[in-house]
PDB file of C-alpha atoms and ligand atoms in Angstrom:
ATOM      1  CA  MET A   1       0.026   0.123  -0.033  1.00 46.00           C
ATOM      2  CA  SER A   2       1.210   3.536  -0.737  1.00 54.00           C
ATOM      3  CA  LYS A   3       2.664   5.465   2.076  1.00 55.00           C
ATOM      4  CA  PHE A   4      -0.007   8.055   1.416  1.00 59.00           C
ATOM      5  CA  THR A   5      -3.380   6.926   2.519  1.00 71.00           C
ATOM      6  CA  LYS A   6      -6.080   9.513   2.829  1.00 85.00           C
ATOM      7  CA  GLY A   7      -8.756   7.161   4.389  1.00 92.00           C
ATOM      8  CA  PHE A   8      -8.196   5.487   7.624  1.00 97.00           C
ATOM      9  CA  LEU A   9      -9.677   3.038  10.215  1.00 98.00           C
ATOM     10  CA  LEU A  10     -11.077   4.642  13.221  1.00 98.00           C
ATOM     11  CA  VAL A  11     -11.466   1.960  15.763  1.00 98.00           C
ATOM     12  CA  LEU A  12     -13.663   2.639  18.739  1.00 97.00           C
ATOM     13  CA  SER A  13     -13.430   0.389  21.804  1.00 95.00           C
ATOM     14  CA  SER A  14     -15.131   0.678  25.148  1.00 91.00           C
ATOM     15  CA  PRO A  15     -16.403  -1.516  27.825  1.00 84.00           C
ATOM     16  CA  SER A  16     -19.677  -3.045  27.037  1.00 76.00           C
ATOM     17  CA  GLY A  17     -22.240  -0.409  27.818  1.00 70.00           C
ATOM     18  CA  GLY A  18     -19.810   2.249  27.314  1.00 75.00           C
ATOM     19  CA  GLY A  19     -21.655   3.768  24.393  1.00 82.00           C
ATOM     20  CA  LYS A  20     -19.540   3.036  21.374  1.00 88.00           C
ATOM     21  CA  THR A  21     -22.430   1.787  19.217  1.00 89.00           C
ATOM     22  CA  THR A  22     -24.477   4.832  19.857  1.00 91.00           C
ATOM     23  CA  VAL A  23     -21.410   7.070  19.072  1.00 95.00           C
ATOM     24  CA  VAL A  24     -20.755   5.205  15.787  1.00 96.00           C
ATOM     25  CA  ASN A  25     -24.447   5.535  14.729  1.00 95.00           C
ATOM     26  CA  LYS A  26     -24.503   9.262  15.534  1.00 96.00           C
ATOM     27  CA  LEU A  27     -21.235   9.883  13.640  1.00 97.00           C
ATOM     28  CA  LEU A  28     -22.730   8.055  10.616  1.00 96.00           C
ATOM     29  CA  LYS A  29     -25.719  10.300  10.689  1.00 96.00           C
ATOM     30  CA  ILE A  30     -23.801  13.421  10.747  1.00 96.00           C
ATOM     31  CA  HIS A  31     -21.174  12.163   8.276  1.00 96.00           C
ATOM     32  CA  PRO A  32     -22.892   9.855   5.713  1.00 96.00           C
ATOM     33  CA  GLU A  33     -19.583   9.926   3.830  1.00 96.00           C
ATOM     34  CA  PHE A  34     -17.931   7.766   6.499  1.00 97.00           C
ATOM     35  CA  VAL A  35     -18.508   4.031   6.293  1.00 97.00           C
ATOM     36  CA  LEU A  36     -19.170   1.443   8.807  1.00 97.00           C
ATOM     37  CA  SER A  37     -17.217  -1.773   9.050  1.00 98.00           C
ATOM     38  CA  VAL A  38     -19.972  -4.335   9.745  1.00 98.00           C
ATOM     39  CA  SER A  39     -18.444  -7.249  11.658  1.00 98.00           C
ATOM     40  CA  ALA A  40     -19.325 -10.849  11.307  1.00 98.00           C
ATOM     41  CA  THR A  41     -20.494 -12.768  14.451  1.00 98.00           C
ATOM     42  CA  THR A  42     -21.835 -16.068  15.549  1.00 98.00           C
ATOM     43  CA  ARG A  43     -23.947 -14.336  18.312  1.00 96.00           C
ATOM     44  CA  PRO A  44     -27.642 -14.598  17.610  1.00 96.00           C
ATOM     45  CA  PRO A  45     -29.278 -11.267  16.780  1.00 96.00           C
ATOM     46  CA  ARG A  46     -30.796  -9.188  19.544  1.00 91.00           C
ATOM     47  CA  LYS A  47     -34.239  -7.634  19.086  1.00 88.00           C
ATOM     48  CA  LYS A  48     -34.352  -4.935  16.342  1.00 90.00           C
ATOM     49  CA  GLU A  49     -30.778  -6.084  15.120  1.00 94.00           C
ATOM     50  CA  LYS A  50     -30.720  -6.645  11.281  1.00 96.00           C
ATOM     51  CA  ASN A  51     -28.413  -8.949   9.309  1.00 97.00           C
ATOM     52  CA  GLY A  52     -25.894  -6.990   7.280  1.00 96.00           C
ATOM     53  CA  VAL A  53     -26.756  -3.807   9.141  1.00 95.00           C
ATOM     54  CA  ASP A  54     -25.636  -4.465  12.686  1.00 94.00           C
ATOM     55  CA  TYR A  55     -23.731  -7.577  12.072  1.00 97.00           C
ATOM     56  CA  PHE A  56     -23.411 -10.309   9.468  1.00 98.00           C
ATOM     57  CA  PHE A  57     -24.869 -13.184  11.716  1.00 98.00           C
ATOM     58  CA  LEU A  58     -23.180 -16.292  10.730  1.00 98.00           C
ATOM     59  CA  SER A  59     -23.491 -19.920  11.761  1.00 98.00           C
ATOM     60  CA  ASP A  60     -20.394 -21.519  13.414  1.00 98.00           C
ATOM     61  CA  SER A  61     -19.690 -23.519  10.307  1.00 98.00           C
ATOM     62  CA  GLU A  62     -19.891 -20.381   8.036  1.00 98.00           C
ATOM     63  CA  PHE A  63     -17.589 -18.550  10.344  1.00 98.00           C
ATOM     64  CA  ASP A  64     -15.045 -21.527  10.132  1.00 98.00           C
ATOM     65  CA  ARG A  65     -15.249 -21.335   6.485  1.00 98.00           C
ATOM     66  CA  ARG A  66     -14.607 -17.546   6.453  1.00 98.00           C
ATOM     67  CA  ILE A  67     -11.547 -18.099   8.649  1.00 98.00           C
ATOM     68  CA  ASP A  68     -10.206 -20.707   6.345  1.00 98.00           C
ATOM     69  CA  TYR A  69     -10.671 -18.448   3.276  1.00 98.00           C
ATOM     70  CA  GLY A  70      -8.673 -15.689   5.193  1.00 98.00           C
ATOM     71  CA  ASP A  71     -11.582 -13.402   5.028  1.00 98.00           C
ATOM     72  CA  PHE A  72     -10.937 -11.722   8.318  1.00 98.00           C
ATOM     73  CA  VAL A  73      -8.416  -9.068   9.251  1.00 97.00           C
ATOM     74  CA  GLU A  74      -8.926 -10.172  12.778  1.00 97.00           C
ATOM     75  CA  TRP A  75     -11.357 -12.230  14.807  1.00 98.00           C
ATOM     76  CA  ALA A  76     -11.814 -12.945  18.567  1.00 96.00           C
ATOM     77  CA  TRP A  77     -13.921 -14.739  21.010  1.00 94.00           C
ATOM     78  CA  VAL A  78     -15.948 -12.354  23.070  1.00 88.00           C
ATOM     79  CA  TYR A  79     -18.425 -13.798  25.555  1.00 82.00           C
ATOM     80  CA  ASN A  80     -18.757 -17.276  24.121  1.00 88.00           C
ATOM     81  CA  TYR A  81     -19.236 -15.882  20.488  1.00 95.00           C
ATOM     82  CA  ARG A  82     -16.858 -15.143  17.767  1.00 97.00           C
ATOM     83  CA  TYR A  83     -16.601 -11.753  16.109  1.00 97.00           C
ATOM     84  CA  GLY A  84     -14.507 -10.764  13.136  1.00 98.00           C
ATOM     85  CA  THR A  85     -13.675  -7.767  10.941  1.00 98.00           C
ATOM     86  CA  LEU A  86     -14.097  -8.435   7.241  1.00 98.00           C
ATOM     87  CA  LYS A  87     -11.182  -7.756   5.171  1.00 98.00           C
ATOM     88  CA  SER A  88     -13.155  -7.037   2.028  1.00 97.00           C
ATOM     89  CA  LEU A  89     -14.907  -4.188   3.644  1.00 97.00           C
ATOM     90  CA  ILE A  90     -11.794  -2.617   4.995  1.00 97.00           C
ATOM     91  CA  GLU A  91      -9.789  -2.993   1.799  1.00 96.00           C
ATOM     92  CA  LYS A  92     -12.752  -1.451  -0.199  1.00 96.00           C
ATOM     93  CA  GLY A  93     -13.022   1.521   2.113  1.00 96.00           C
ATOM     94  CA  LEU A  94      -9.320   2.201   2.219  1.00 95.00           C
ATOM     95  CA  SER A  95      -9.084   1.996  -1.641  1.00 94.00           C
ATOM     96  CA  GLU A  96     -11.940   4.525  -1.817  1.00 94.00           C
ATOM     97  CA  ASP A  97     -10.090   6.924   0.677  1.00 93.00           C
ATOM     98  CA  LYS A  98     -12.965   6.457   3.225  1.00 96.00           C
ATOM     99  CA  VAL A  99     -12.979   7.082   6.974  1.00 97.00           C
ATOM    100  CA  ILE A 100     -14.119   3.620   8.170  1.00 98.00           C
ATOM    101  CA  LEU A 101     -15.624   3.304  11.641  1.00 98.00           C
ATOM    102  CA  LEU A 102     -15.025   0.082  13.392  1.00 98.00           C
ATOM    103  CA  ASN A 103     -16.447  -0.973  16.802  1.00 96.00           C
ATOM    104  CA  THR A 104     -14.338  -3.751  18.394  1.00 95.00           C
ATOM    105  CA  ASP A 105     -13.127  -4.939  21.643  1.00 92.00           C
ATOM    106  CA  VAL A 106      -9.666  -4.082  22.952  1.00 93.00           C
ATOM    107  CA  GLN A 107      -7.893  -7.262  21.337  1.00 94.00           C
ATOM    108  CA  GLY A 108      -9.610  -6.298  18.008  1.00 96.00           C
ATOM    109  CA  ALA A 109      -8.308  -2.792  18.161  1.00 97.00           C
ATOM    110  CA  GLU A 110      -4.803  -4.103  18.776  1.00 96.00           C
ATOM    111  CA  SER A 111      -4.975  -6.570  15.911  1.00 97.00           C
ATOM    112  CA  ILE A 112      -6.274  -3.985  13.454  1.00 98.00           C
ATOM    113  CA  LYS A 113      -3.390  -1.571  14.498  1.00 97.00           C
ATOM    114  CA  ASN A 114      -1.019  -4.426  13.733  1.00 97.00           C
ATOM    115  CA  ALA A 115      -2.507  -5.135  10.363  1.00 97.00           C
ATOM    116  CA  TYR A 116      -2.787  -1.539   9.281  1.00 96.00           C
ATOM    117  CA  PRO A 117      -0.242   0.279  11.388  1.00 94.00           C
ATOM    118  CA  ASN A 118      -0.360   3.594   9.312  1.00 91.00           C
ATOM    119  CA  SER A 119      -4.046   3.580   8.778  1.00 95.00           C
ATOM    120  CA  THR A 120      -5.444   2.895  12.227  1.00 97.00           C
ATOM    121  CA  VAL A 121      -6.506   5.300  14.849  1.00 98.00           C
ATOM    122  CA  ARG A 122      -7.791   3.946  18.077  1.00 98.00           C
ATOM    123  CA  VAL A 123     -10.186   5.693  20.353  1.00 97.00           C
ATOM    124  CA  PHE A 124     -11.164   4.334  23.773  1.00 96.00           C
ATOM    125  CA  ILE A 125     -14.415   5.556  25.185  1.00 95.00           C
ATOM    126  CA  LEU A 126     -14.604   5.418  28.885  1.00 93.00           C
ATOM    127  CA  PRO A 127     -17.825   5.791  30.839  1.00 90.00           C
ATOM    128  CA  PRO A 128     -17.513   8.390  33.626  1.00 90.00           C
ATOM    129  CA  SER A 129     -17.308   5.904  36.483  1.00 90.00           C
ATOM    130  CA  LYS A 130     -17.546   2.176  37.430  1.00 88.00           C
ATOM    131  CA  GLU A 131     -21.026   2.829  38.839  1.00 89.00           C
ATOM    132  CA  GLU A 132     -22.214   4.586  35.772  1.00 87.00           C
ATOM    133  CA  LEU A 133     -20.813   1.670  33.696  1.00 86.00           C
ATOM    134  CA  GLU A 134     -22.790  -0.883  35.735  1.00 86.00           C
ATOM    135  CA  ARG A 135     -25.931   1.218  35.640  1.00 87.00           C
ATOM    136  CA  ARG A 136     -25.797   1.500  31.754  1.00 83.00           C
ATOM    137  CA  LEU A 137     -25.156  -2.378  31.520  1.00 81.00           C
ATOM    138  CA  ARG A 138     -28.165  -3.130  33.679  1.00 83.00           C
ATOM    139  CA  ASN A 139     -30.514  -0.649  31.942  1.00 82.00           C
ATOM    140  CA  ARG A 140     -29.626  -1.920  28.561  1.00 73.00           C
ATOM    141  CA  GLY A 141     -32.162  -4.610  28.992  1.00 68.00           C
ATOM    142  CA  SER A 142     -30.484  -6.854  26.264  1.00 66.00           C
ATOM    143  CA  ASP A 143     -28.405  -9.184  28.416  1.00 67.00           C
ATOM    144  CA  SER A 144     -29.123 -11.784  31.072  1.00 75.00           C
ATOM    145  CA  LEU A 145     -28.128 -11.108  34.698  1.00 74.00           C
ATOM    146  CA  GLU A 146     -25.272 -13.590  34.333  1.00 76.00           C
ATOM    147  CA  SER A 147     -24.204 -11.968  31.233  1.00 78.00           C
ATOM    148  CA  ILE A 148     -24.258  -8.638  32.766  1.00 82.00           C
ATOM    149  CA  GLU A 149     -21.941  -9.821  35.506  1.00 84.00           C
ATOM    150  CA  THR A 150     -19.502 -11.373  33.030  1.00 84.00           C
ATOM    151  CA  ARG A 151     -19.484  -8.184  30.970  1.00 82.00           C
ATOM    152  CA  LEU A 152     -18.999  -5.997  34.018  1.00 85.00           C
ATOM    153  CA  GLN A 153     -15.817  -8.094  35.010  1.00 86.00           C
ATOM    154  CA  ASN A 154     -14.505  -8.184  31.500  1.00 84.00           C
ATOM    155  CA  SER A 155     -15.200  -4.346  31.045  1.00 85.00           C
ATOM    156  CA  LEU A 156     -13.030  -3.591  34.078  1.00 87.00           C
ATOM    157  CA  LYS A 157     -10.126  -5.617  32.603  1.00 87.00           C
ATOM    158  CA  GLU A 158     -10.540  -3.781  29.261  1.00 86.00           C
ATOM    159  CA  VAL A 159     -10.439  -0.434  30.855  1.00 88.00           C
ATOM    160  CA  GLN A 160      -6.911  -1.253  32.019  1.00 89.00           C
ATOM    161  CA  LYS A 161      -5.798  -1.120  28.364  1.00 90.00           C
ATOM    162  CA  ALA A 162      -7.317   2.529  27.837  1.00 91.00           C
ATOM    163  CA  LEU A 163      -3.976   4.146  28.226  1.00 92.00           C
ATOM    164  CA  LYS A 164      -2.478   2.241  25.258  1.00 92.00           C
ATOM    165  CA  PHE A 165      -5.020   3.810  22.799  1.00 97.00           C
ATOM    166  CA  ASP A 166      -4.184   6.861  20.663  1.00 97.00           C
ATOM    167  CA  TYR A 167      -7.157   8.827  22.173  1.00 98.00           C
ATOM    168  CA  LEU A 168      -9.216   8.630  25.353  1.00 96.00           C
ATOM    169  CA  VAL A 169     -12.718  10.139  25.405  1.00 96.00           C
ATOM    170  CA  ILE A 170     -14.879  10.171  28.594  1.00 93.00           C
ATOM    171  CA  ASN A 171     -18.503   9.642  27.820  1.00 92.00           C
ATOM    172  CA  HIS A 172     -20.103  12.015  30.304  1.00 90.00           C
ATOM    173  CA  ASP A 173     -22.557  13.261  27.765  1.00 92.00           C
ATOM    174  CA  LEU A 174     -23.282  11.578  24.540  1.00 92.00           C
ATOM    175  CA  ARG A 175     -23.586  14.672  22.417  1.00 95.00           C
ATOM    176  CA  LYS A 176     -20.139  15.899  23.735  1.00 96.00           C
ATOM    177  CA  CYS A 177     -18.702  12.553  23.283  1.00 96.00           C
ATOM    178  CA  VAL A 178     -19.755  12.374  19.598  1.00 97.00           C
ATOM    179  CA  ALA A 179     -18.461  15.795  18.998  1.00 97.00           C
ATOM    180  CA  LEU A 180     -15.132  14.907  20.463  1.00 97.00           C
ATOM    181  CA  VAL A 181     -14.665  11.842  18.423  1.00 97.00           C
ATOM    182  CA  GLU A 182     -15.772  13.891  15.250  1.00 97.00           C
ATOM    183  CA  LYS A 183     -12.989  16.383  16.145  1.00 97.00           C
ATOM    184  CA  ILE A 184     -10.375  13.535  16.456  1.00 98.00           C
ATOM    185  CA  ILE A 185     -11.304  12.256  12.890  1.00 97.00           C
ATOM    186  CA  LEU A 186     -11.200  15.686  11.402  1.00 95.00           C
ATOM    187  CA  VAL A 187      -7.713  16.319  13.011  1.00 96.00           C
ATOM    188  CA  GLU A 188      -6.524  12.908  11.821  1.00 96.00           C
ATOM    189  CA  LEU A 189      -7.382  13.773   8.267  1.00 93.00           C
ATOM    190  CA  TYR A 190      -4.667  16.547   8.518  1.00 91.00           C
ATOM    191  CA  ARG A 191      -1.818  14.204   9.118  1.00 92.00           C
ATOM    192  CA  PRO A 192       0.835  15.019   6.326  1.00 86.00           C
ATOM    193  CA  TYR A 193       0.593  11.526   4.690  1.00 84.00           C
ATOM    194  CA  ARG A 194      -3.177  11.943   4.471  1.00 88.00           C
ATOM    195  CA  VAL A 195      -3.188  15.460   3.014  1.00 83.00           C
ATOM    196  CA  ALA A 196      -0.193  15.179   0.731  1.00 71.00           C
ATOM    197  CA  PRO A 197      -1.844  13.035  -2.069  1.00 64.00           C
ATOM    198  CA  LEU A 198      -4.477  15.710  -2.505  1.00 60.00           C
ATOM    199  CA  GLU A 199      -2.077  18.507  -3.234  1.00 59.00           C
ATOM    200  CA  GLY A 200      -0.556  17.434  -6.495  1.00 70.00           C
ATOM    201  CA  TRP A 201       2.985  18.058  -5.196  1.00 74.00           C
ATOM    202  CA  GLU A 202       5.754  15.452  -5.488  1.00 76.00           C
ATOM    203  CA  PHE A 203       7.165  13.992  -2.346  1.00 74.00           C
ATOM    204  CA  ASP A 204      10.132  11.636  -2.192  1.00 72.00           C
TER     205      ASP A 204
HETATM  206  P1  5GP B 301     -22.069  -7.140  21.181  1.00 94.11           P
HETATM  207  O1  5GP B 301     -22.402  -8.594  21.412  1.00 94.11           O
HETATM  208  O2  5GP B 301     -22.446  -6.394  22.542  1.00 94.11           O
HETATM  209  O3  5GP B 301     -22.631  -6.509  19.963  1.00 94.11           O
HETATM  210  O4  5GP B 301     -20.385  -7.039  21.135  1.00 94.11           O
HETATM  211  C1  5GP B 301     -19.625  -7.582  22.165  1.00 94.11           C
HETATM  212  C2  5GP B 301     -18.242  -7.091  21.889  1.00 94.11           C
HETATM  213  O5  5GP B 301     -17.593  -7.590  20.698  1.00 94.11           O
HETATM  214  C3  5GP B 301     -18.113  -5.648  21.879  1.00 94.11           C
HETATM  215  O6  5GP B 301     -17.000  -5.266  22.798  1.00 94.11           O
HETATM  216  C4  5GP B 301     -17.808  -5.303  20.468  1.00 94.11           C
HETATM  217  O7  5GP B 301     -16.939  -4.119  20.341  1.00 94.11           O
HETATM  218  C5  5GP B 301     -17.017  -6.489  20.124  1.00 94.11           C
HETATM  219  N1  5GP B 301     -16.872  -6.689  18.629  1.00 94.11           N
HETATM  220  C6  5GP B 301     -17.825  -6.473  17.746  1.00 94.11           C
HETATM  221  N2  5GP B 301     -17.361  -6.812  16.443  1.00 94.11           N
HETATM  222  C7  5GP B 301     -16.062  -7.164  16.634  1.00 94.11           C
HETATM  223  C8  5GP B 301     -15.069  -7.573  15.764  1.00 94.11           C
HETATM  224  O8  5GP B 301     -15.203  -7.522  14.498  1.00 94.11           O
HETATM  225  N3  5GP B 301     -13.823  -7.936  16.257  1.00 94.11           N
HETATM  226  C9  5GP B 301     -13.663  -7.904  17.622  1.00 94.11           C
HETATM  227  N4  5GP B 301     -12.438  -8.243  18.109  1.00 94.11           N
HETATM  228  N5  5GP B 301     -14.646  -7.439  18.469  1.00 94.11           N
HETATM  229  C10 5GP B 301     -15.676  -7.144  18.029  1.00 94.11           C
END
């Protein structure tokens, strides 16, 4: 890949219930020119989730087949199910100079950074407090009690990795959080290697 890549991968990670899905959806509304990397998963759909929109919901055998074909940039087990980032969507977005939004766990963010070191920006979204994280998880109403406990424990582990990210945004208020992530994206578009190909200048 050329050293000049205008588009990039904006990977958002947060503990479960941290608000990353809402942030991604709001950003896509404000910036329809951004694209979403829809992940594949073996998790069954929740109410209101649509195949191909929220995730590609795959059977275990289909997921295995995709792994064998090398279709994933990365994949990981999260809470007994597998989740994977599809290479085809990423490659298409980058070749079209798009800002691509991804929503992955911390291990996914690390793997994507390793796969696309110059084209990955990682943002960690942190709820304002442990208590608030727990409240949001319980109020979500989409998980069983046992799953909430597991997610809470895992979330606290994920938070330990927050300082390794490129940016850290505290989600006190959704509107402000979206505005901050939007600013990060706009600033990242002004990295020299993202601007240079537009200018028609020659660079060594
Ligand atoms: P949920 O089941 O709540 O939609 O997602 C569970 C976790 O899986 C979240 O932390 C989400 O960010 C993560 N996840 C979703 N898609 C991917 C992916 O493609 N790769 C990885 N590594 N994690 C993902």
